[in-house]
Amino acid sequence: GLHMHMWSDMVTAAGVTAKSQPSWSSNGTGYDVATTAYTPEEFDKIVKWGKNAFTTHGLPAPILYRAGGWQMNSPLMKVLADNGFKVDSSARNFTKFGTNQMPVPWYLSATSKPYKPSLSDQNRAGNDSINIWEFPNNGDNSSNYGKDSTTVIENFKLNYDGSALTQKQTLVVLSHIQLFSNDEPVMRRYFTEVSKHLASDDNGPVVYTTIQKVLPEYEAK
């Protein structure tokens, strides 16, 4: 997977003029500048720079993308698809965040399922769908609500109430290693709860996996 924030030095290295707005905290480094500030042509250069960095360091080509601050739109997802990416995981429920209270361009829910987004509306599938899967960050994240947060557990329970599932579902939870003094207790509580429902114990439908491993099941549709 390739995860990018629009750091000014990185953008410049990709041959693109760095921008400072719109941003969610105005810290001046580019870290908090929305990916959607850049045109598809500019984003194409940035993505190609990122893929080249993988090759330079002996890594396989990335197939999954996550935008910094969940700032992604359909035209930029088309760029990802054209560059060989199979999955974007930037979608989520609506929120505003940062000191500038920047809105995210999403209005999905905790129970949203993976889909191929429409070129005219990234929040839904459509006849004009882009050839890339959106695996939404539907489990929310362990970083933004404090170490006593139960949001990720609540989102799991919205997806599984103890009865048999009739459709497959993939729940994606975001965590930040650099914030782990906050995230660790949140995630420990989460895994304690979720592990009560493991398929391997014949106690429910839960299988711990990766998007790369589960993607073929969706591609086989």
PDB file of C-alpha atoms in Angstrom:
ATOM      1  CA  GLY A   1       0.000   0.000   0.000  1.00  0.00           C
ATOM      2  CA  LEU A   2       1.003   3.608  -0.684  1.00  0.00           C
ATOM      3  CA  HIS A   3      -0.077   6.256   1.828  1.00  0.00           C
ATOM      4  CA  MET A   4       0.679   9.870   0.951  1.00  0.00           C
ATOM      5  CA  HIS A   5       0.375  13.224   2.628  1.00  0.00           C
ATOM      6  CA  MET A   6       1.217  16.112   0.324  1.00  0.00           C
ATOM      7  CA  TRP A   7       4.531  17.119   1.946  1.00  0.00           C
ATOM      8  CA  SER A   8       5.889  20.132   0.042  1.00  0.00           C
ATOM      9  CA  ASP A   9       9.362  18.650  -0.461  1.00  0.00           C
ATOM     10  CA  MET A  10       7.884  15.401  -1.791  1.00  0.00           C
ATOM     11  CA  VAL A  11       5.542  17.219  -4.177  1.00  0.00           C
ATOM     12  CA  THR A  12       8.442  19.335  -5.413  1.00  0.00           C
ATOM     13  CA  ALA A  13      10.578  16.222  -5.918  1.00  0.00           C
ATOM     14  CA  ALA A  14       7.767  14.819  -8.073  1.00  0.00           C
ATOM     15  CA  GLY A  15       8.050  17.846 -10.378  1.00  0.00           C
ATOM     16  CA  VAL A  16       4.897  19.585  -9.163  1.00  0.00           C
ATOM     17  CA  THR A  17       4.539  23.060  -7.635  1.00  0.00           C
ATOM     18  CA  ALA A  18       3.630  22.584  -3.977  1.00  0.00           C
ATOM     19  CA  LYS A  19       0.434  24.175  -2.652  1.00  0.00           C
ATOM     20  CA  SER A  20      -0.398  25.420   0.822  1.00  0.00           C
ATOM     21  CA  GLN A  21      -4.211  25.405   0.735  1.00  0.00           C
ATOM     22  CA  PRO A  22      -6.708  24.027   1.423  1.00  0.00           C
ATOM     23  CA  SER A  23      -5.289  22.479   4.579  1.00  0.00           C
ATOM     24  CA  TRP A  24      -6.681  21.167   7.828  1.00  0.00           C
ATOM     25  CA  SER A  25      -4.183  22.847  10.163  1.00  0.00           C
ATOM     26  CA  SER A  26      -2.099  25.363   8.140  1.00  0.00           C
ATOM     27  CA  ASN A  27       1.221  24.078   9.528  1.00  0.00           C
ATOM     28  CA  GLY A  28       3.210  25.073   6.442  1.00  0.00           C
ATOM     29  CA  THR A  29       4.819  21.703   5.617  1.00  0.00           C
ATOM     30  CA  GLY A  30       2.251  20.435   3.126  1.00  0.00           C
ATOM     31  CA  TYR A  31       1.468  17.477   5.383  1.00  0.00           C
ATOM     32  CA  ASP A  32      -2.004  18.852   6.002  1.00  0.00           C
ATOM     33  CA  VAL A  33      -2.769  20.027   2.453  1.00  0.00           C
ATOM     34  CA  ALA A  34      -5.645  18.133   0.859  1.00  0.00           C
ATOM     35  CA  THR A  35      -4.662  15.729  -1.903  1.00  0.00           C
ATOM     36  CA  THR A  36      -7.657  17.109  -3.783  1.00  0.00           C
ATOM     37  CA  ALA A  37      -5.859  20.470  -4.028  1.00  0.00           C
ATOM     38  CA  TYR A  38      -3.919  18.926  -6.903  1.00  0.00           C
ATOM     39  CA  THR A  39      -5.214  18.351 -10.420  1.00  0.00           C
ATOM     40  CA  PRO A  40      -5.348  14.833 -11.892  1.00  0.00           C
ATOM     41  CA  GLU A  41      -2.326  15.713 -14.046  1.00  0.00           C
ATOM     42  CA  GLU A  42      -0.353  16.856 -10.996  1.00  0.00           C
ATOM     43  CA  PHE A  43      -1.486  13.883  -8.936  1.00  0.00           C
ATOM     44  CA  ASP A  44      -0.395  11.538 -11.722  1.00  0.00           C
ATOM     45  CA  LYS A  45       3.172  12.850 -11.405  1.00  0.00           C
ATOM     46  CA  ILE A  46       3.078  12.484  -7.617  1.00  0.00           C
ATOM     47  CA  VAL A  47       1.771   8.913  -7.797  1.00  0.00           C
ATOM     48  CA  LYS A  48       4.376   7.935 -10.387  1.00  0.00           C
ATOM     49  CA  TRP A  49       7.066   9.410  -8.107  1.00  0.00           C
ATOM     50  CA  GLY A  50       5.729   7.268  -5.247  1.00  0.00           C
ATOM     51  CA  LYS A  51       5.672   4.090  -7.320  1.00  0.00           C
ATOM     52  CA  ASN A  52       9.212   4.775  -8.477  1.00  0.00           C
ATOM     53  CA  ALA A  53      10.312   5.113  -4.837  1.00  0.00           C
ATOM     54  CA  PHE A  54       8.977   1.604  -4.199  1.00  0.00           C
ATOM     55  CA  THR A  55      10.943   0.244  -7.170  1.00  0.00           C
ATOM     56  CA  THR A  56      14.095   2.104  -6.138  1.00  0.00           C
ATOM     57  CA  HIS A  57      13.988   0.460  -2.716  1.00  0.00           C
ATOM     58  CA  GLY A  58      13.297  -3.031  -4.058  1.00  0.00           C
ATOM     59  CA  LEU A  59       9.630  -3.158  -3.100  1.00  0.00           C
ATOM     60  CA  PRO A  60       6.814  -4.558  -5.252  1.00  0.00           C
ATOM     61  CA  ALA A  61       4.523  -2.067  -6.980  1.00  0.00           C
ATOM     62  CA  PRO A  62       1.793  -0.868  -4.588  1.00  0.00           C
ATOM     63  CA  ILE A  63      -1.795  -1.813  -5.408  1.00  0.00           C
ATOM     64  CA  LEU A  64      -3.565  -0.044  -2.515  1.00  0.00           C
ATOM     65  CA  TYR A  65      -3.745   3.705  -1.803  1.00  0.00           C
ATOM     66  CA  ARG A  66      -4.811   5.717   1.233  1.00  0.00           C
ATOM     67  CA  ALA A  67      -4.988   9.518   1.006  1.00  0.00           C
ATOM     68  CA  GLY A  68      -3.809  11.667   3.900  1.00  0.00           C
ATOM     69  CA  GLY A  69      -6.768  13.105   5.779  1.00  0.00           C
ATOM     70  CA  TRP A  70      -9.170  10.948   3.702  1.00  0.00           C
ATOM     71  CA  GLN A  71      -8.955  13.681   1.016  1.00  0.00           C
ATOM     72  CA  MET A  72      -9.704  11.823  -2.213  1.00  0.00           C
ATOM     73  CA  ASN A  73     -12.130  12.263  -5.117  1.00  0.00           C
ATOM     74  CA  SER A  74     -13.243  10.372  -8.207  1.00  0.00           C
ATOM     75  CA  PRO A  75     -10.945  12.103 -10.751  1.00  0.00           C
ATOM     76  CA  LEU A  76      -7.930  11.281  -8.582  1.00  0.00           C
ATOM     77  CA  MET A  77      -9.121   7.689  -8.105  1.00  0.00           C
ATOM     78  CA  LYS A  78      -9.232   7.418 -11.906  1.00  0.00           C
ATOM     79  CA  VAL A  79      -5.535   8.398 -11.854  1.00  0.00           C
ATOM     80  CA  LEU A  80      -4.873   5.619  -9.334  1.00  0.00           C
ATOM     81  CA  ALA A  81      -6.662   3.064 -11.529  1.00  0.00           C
ATOM     82  CA  ASP A  82      -4.707   4.222 -14.582  1.00  0.00           C
ATOM     83  CA  ASN A  83      -1.502   3.660 -12.592  1.00  0.00           C
ATOM     84  CA  GLY A  84      -2.342   0.060 -11.738  1.00  0.00           C
ATOM     85  CA  PHE A  85      -3.866   0.524  -8.297  1.00  0.00           C
ATOM     86  CA  LYS A  86      -6.627  -1.947  -7.478  1.00  0.00           C
ATOM     87  CA  VAL A  87      -7.876  -0.496  -4.187  1.00  0.00           C
ATOM     88  CA  ASP A  88      -8.387   2.891  -2.566  1.00  0.00           C
ATOM     89  CA  SER A  89      -9.176   3.011   1.170  1.00  0.00           C
ATOM     90  CA  SER A  90      -9.751   6.736   1.727  1.00  0.00           C
ATOM     91  CA  ALA A  91     -13.538   6.690   2.194  1.00  0.00           C
ATOM     92  CA  ARG A  92     -15.317   7.093   5.527  1.00  0.00           C
ATOM     93  CA  ASN A  93     -18.325   8.688   7.224  1.00  0.00           C
ATOM     94  CA  PHE A  94     -18.635  12.466   7.086  1.00  0.00           C
ATOM     95  CA  THR A  95     -16.576  14.483   9.538  1.00  0.00           C
ATOM     96  CA  LYS A  96     -14.679  17.742   9.899  1.00  0.00           C
ATOM     97  CA  PHE A  97     -11.252  17.726  11.484  1.00  0.00           C
ATOM     98  CA  GLY A  98      -8.121  19.735  12.223  1.00  0.00           C
ATOM     99  CA  THR A  99      -7.897  23.289  13.504  1.00  0.00           C
ATOM    100  CA  ASN A 100      -9.471  24.454  10.238  1.00  0.00           C
ATOM    101  CA  GLN A 101     -12.330  21.935  10.559  1.00  0.00           C
ATOM    102  CA  MET A 102     -11.805  20.672   7.031  1.00  0.00           C
ATOM    103  CA  PRO A 103     -14.685  18.487   5.804  1.00  0.00           C
ATOM    104  CA  VAL A 104     -13.982  15.118   4.228  1.00  0.00           C
ATOM    105  CA  PRO A 105     -15.605  14.500   0.822  1.00  0.00           C
ATOM    106  CA  TRP A 106     -17.406  11.373   2.059  1.00  0.00           C
ATOM    107  CA  TYR A 107     -20.757  10.429   3.585  1.00  0.00           C
ATOM    108  CA  LEU A 108     -20.542   6.648   3.964  1.00  0.00           C
ATOM    109  CA  SER A 109     -21.493   4.694   7.095  1.00  0.00           C
ATOM    110  CA  ALA A 110     -20.019   2.041   9.371  1.00  0.00           C
ATOM    111  CA  THR A 111     -21.910  -0.626   7.434  1.00  0.00           C
ATOM    112  CA  SER A 112     -20.803   0.492   3.952  1.00  0.00           C
ATOM    113  CA  LYS A 113     -19.349  -2.346   1.891  1.00  0.00           C
ATOM    114  CA  PRO A 114     -16.511  -2.327  -0.667  1.00  0.00           C
ATOM    115  CA  TYR A 115     -17.641  -1.019  -4.053  1.00  0.00           C
ATOM    116  CA  LYS A 116     -16.337   0.422  -7.310  1.00  0.00           C
ATOM    117  CA  PRO A 117     -16.988   4.189  -7.121  1.00  0.00           C
ATOM    118  CA  SER A 118     -18.794   6.187  -9.752  1.00  0.00           C
ATOM    119  CA  LEU A 119     -16.760   8.755 -11.675  1.00  0.00           C
ATOM    120  CA  SER A 120     -19.556  11.278 -11.053  1.00  0.00           C
ATOM    121  CA  ASP A 121     -20.032  10.500  -7.337  1.00  0.00           C
ATOM    122  CA  GLN A 122     -17.313   8.741  -5.363  1.00  0.00           C
ATOM    123  CA  ASN A 123     -19.743   7.928  -2.565  1.00  0.00           C
ATOM    124  CA  ARG A 124     -21.669   5.363  -4.596  1.00  0.00           C
ATOM    125  CA  ALA A 125     -21.326   2.767  -7.308  1.00  0.00           C
ATOM    126  CA  GLY A 126     -22.665   3.585 -10.765  1.00  0.00           C
ATOM    127  CA  ASN A 127     -22.710   2.719 -14.442  1.00  0.00           C
ATOM    128  CA  ASP A 128     -19.698   5.005 -14.836  1.00  0.00           C
ATOM    129  CA  SER A 129     -17.709   3.174 -12.177  1.00  0.00           C
ATOM    130  CA  ILE A 130     -13.926   3.496 -11.995  1.00  0.00           C
ATOM    131  CA  ASN A 131     -11.928   0.287 -12.262  1.00  0.00           C
ATOM    132  CA  ILE A 132     -10.770   0.425  -8.664  1.00  0.00           C
ATOM    133  CA  TRP A 133     -12.276  -0.978  -5.470  1.00  0.00           C
ATOM    134  CA  GLU A 134     -13.088   1.354  -2.615  1.00  0.00           C
ATOM    135  CA  PHE A 135     -12.568  -0.407   0.717  1.00  0.00           C
ATOM    136  CA  PRO A 136     -13.930   2.284   3.055  1.00  0.00           C
ATOM    137  CA  ASN A 137     -12.417   3.078   6.436  1.00  0.00           C
ATOM    138  CA  ASN A 138     -15.799   1.960   7.810  1.00  0.00           C
ATOM    139  CA  GLY A 139     -14.457   0.826  11.180  1.00  0.00           C
ATOM    140  CA  ASP A 140     -13.346   4.419  11.843  1.00  0.00           C
ATOM    141  CA  ASN A 141     -10.073   5.029  13.698  1.00  0.00           C
ATOM    142  CA  SER A 142      -8.509   4.568  17.096  1.00  0.00           C
ATOM    143  CA  SER A 143      -6.649   7.883  17.174  1.00  0.00           C
ATOM    144  CA  ASN A 144      -9.122  10.733  17.174  1.00  0.00           C
ATOM    145  CA  TYR A 145     -11.407  10.127  20.155  1.00  0.00           C
ATOM    146  CA  GLY A 146      -9.073   9.603  23.112  1.00  0.00           C
ATOM    147  CA  LYS A 147      -7.714   6.479  24.784  1.00  0.00           C
ATOM    148  CA  ASP A 148     -11.076   5.685  26.410  1.00  0.00           C
ATOM    149  CA  SER A 149     -12.888   5.641  23.066  1.00  0.00           C
ATOM    150  CA  THR A 150     -15.158   2.729  22.121  1.00  0.00           C
ATOM    151  CA  THR A 151     -16.014   3.991  18.622  1.00  0.00           C
ATOM    152  CA  VAL A 152     -14.252   1.136  16.811  1.00  0.00           C
ATOM    153  CA  ILE A 153     -16.103  -1.422  18.972  1.00  0.00           C
ATOM    154  CA  GLU A 154     -19.435   0.296  18.337  1.00  0.00           C
ATOM    155  CA  ASN A 155     -18.787   0.191  14.578  1.00  0.00           C
ATOM    156  CA  PHE A 156     -17.984  -3.516  14.759  1.00  0.00           C
ATOM    157  CA  LYS A 157     -21.280  -4.167  16.556  1.00  0.00           C
ATOM    158  CA  LEU A 158     -23.164  -2.245  13.873  1.00  0.00           C
ATOM    159  CA  ASN A 159     -21.787  -4.764  11.386  1.00  0.00           C
ATOM    160  CA  TYR A 160     -22.263  -7.868  13.510  1.00  0.00           C
ATOM    161  CA  ASP A 161     -25.090  -8.190  16.031  1.00  0.00           C
ATOM    162  CA  GLY A 162     -24.557 -11.875  16.784  1.00  0.00           C
ATOM    163  CA  SER A 163     -26.874 -13.255  14.104  1.00  0.00           C
ATOM    164  CA  ALA A 164     -25.744 -14.990  10.920  1.00  0.00           C
ATOM    165  CA  LEU A 165     -24.364 -12.726   8.195  1.00  0.00           C
ATOM    166  CA  THR A 166     -26.041 -13.017   4.793  1.00  0.00           C
ATOM    167  CA  GLN A 167     -23.386 -11.030   2.896  1.00  0.00           C
ATOM    168  CA  LYS A 168     -19.640 -10.773   3.270  1.00  0.00           C
ATOM    169  CA  GLN A 169     -18.314  -7.622   4.841  1.00  0.00           C
ATOM    170  CA  THR A 170     -14.854  -6.146   5.304  1.00  0.00           C
ATOM    171  CA  LEU A 171     -14.262  -3.837   8.256  1.00  0.00           C
ATOM    172  CA  VAL A 172     -11.257  -1.515   7.996  1.00  0.00           C
ATOM    173  CA  VAL A 173      -9.961   0.158  11.169  1.00  0.00           C
ATOM    174  CA  LEU A 174      -7.346   2.907  11.046  1.00  0.00           C
ATOM    175  CA  SER A 175      -4.634   3.201  13.676  1.00  0.00           C
ATOM    176  CA  HIS A 176      -1.521   5.397  13.905  1.00  0.00           C
ATOM    177  CA  ILE A 177       1.724   3.923  15.189  1.00  0.00           C
ATOM    178  CA  GLN A 178       3.049   7.391  16.102  1.00  0.00           C
ATOM    179  CA  LEU A 179       0.032   7.912  18.364  1.00  0.00           C
ATOM    180  CA  PHE A 180       0.156   4.482  19.928  1.00  0.00           C
ATOM    181  CA  SER A 181       0.274   5.706  23.519  1.00  0.00           C
ATOM    182  CA  ASN A 182      -3.330   6.712  22.787  1.00  0.00           C
ATOM    183  CA  ASP A 183      -4.205   3.923  20.348  1.00  0.00           C
ATOM    184  CA  GLU A 184      -2.883   0.895  22.238  1.00  0.00           C
ATOM    185  CA  PRO A 185      -5.606   0.735  24.937  1.00  0.00           C
ATOM    186  CA  VAL A 186      -8.280   1.410  22.308  1.00  0.00           C
ATOM    187  CA  MET A 187      -7.048  -1.399  20.069  1.00  0.00           C
ATOM    188  CA  ARG A 188      -6.520  -3.843  22.938  1.00  0.00           C
ATOM    189  CA  ARG A 189     -10.166  -3.400  23.954  1.00  0.00           C
ATOM    190  CA  TYR A 190     -11.205  -3.738  20.313  1.00  0.00           C
ATOM    191  CA  PHE A 191      -9.363  -7.005  19.722  1.00  0.00           C
ATOM    192  CA  THR A 192     -10.578  -8.398  23.043  1.00  0.00           C
ATOM    193  CA  GLU A 193     -14.175  -7.820  21.946  1.00  0.00           C
ATOM    194  CA  VAL A 194     -13.806  -8.863  18.307  1.00  0.00           C
ATOM    195  CA  SER A 195     -11.889 -12.031  19.198  1.00  0.00           C
ATOM    196  CA  LYS A 196     -14.981 -13.334  20.978  1.00  0.00           C
ATOM    197  CA  HIS A 197     -16.437 -13.938  17.505  1.00  0.00           C
ATOM    198  CA  LEU A 198     -13.640 -15.708  15.627  1.00  0.00           C
ATOM    199  CA  ALA A 199     -14.569 -18.151  12.871  1.00  0.00           C
ATOM    200  CA  SER A 200     -11.540 -20.247  13.825  1.00  0.00           C
ATOM    201  CA  ASP A 201     -13.182 -20.859  17.223  1.00  0.00           C
ATOM    202  CA  ASP A 202     -16.591 -21.473  15.606  1.00  0.00           C
ATOM    203  CA  ASN A 203     -17.899 -18.451  17.514  1.00  0.00           C
ATOM    204  CA  GLY A 204     -18.802 -16.144  14.627  1.00  0.00           C
ATOM    205  CA  PRO A 205     -17.749 -14.745  11.259  1.00  0.00           C
ATOM    206  CA  VAL A 206     -14.568 -12.870  12.172  1.00  0.00           C
ATOM    207  CA  VAL A 207     -11.406 -13.564  10.169  1.00  0.00           C
ATOM    208  CA  TYR A 208      -8.340 -11.366  10.598  1.00  0.00           C
ATOM    209  CA  THR A 209      -6.928 -10.734   7.128  1.00  0.00           C
ATOM    210  CA  THR A 210      -5.525  -8.092   4.793  1.00  0.00           C
ATOM    211  CA  ILE A 211      -7.143  -6.259   1.906  1.00  0.00           C
ATOM    212  CA  GLN A 212      -4.624  -7.885  -0.443  1.00  0.00           C
ATOM    213  CA  LYS A 213      -5.791 -11.351   0.620  1.00  0.00           C
ATOM    214  CA  VAL A 214      -9.517 -10.627   0.540  1.00  0.00           C
ATOM    215  CA  LEU A 215      -9.491  -8.615  -2.724  1.00  0.00           C
ATOM    216  CA  PRO A 216      -9.769 -11.687  -5.006  1.00  0.00           C
ATOM    217  CA  GLU A 217     -13.116 -12.541  -3.403  1.00  0.00           C
ATOM    218  CA  TYR A 218     -14.498  -9.184  -4.519  1.00  0.00           C
ATOM    219  CA  GLU A 219     -12.832  -9.291  -7.946  1.00  0.00           C
ATOM    220  CA  ALA A 220     -14.484 -12.659  -8.563  1.00  0.00           C
ATOM    221  CA  LYS A 221     -17.960 -11.061  -8.565  1.00  0.00           C
TER     222      LYS A 221
END
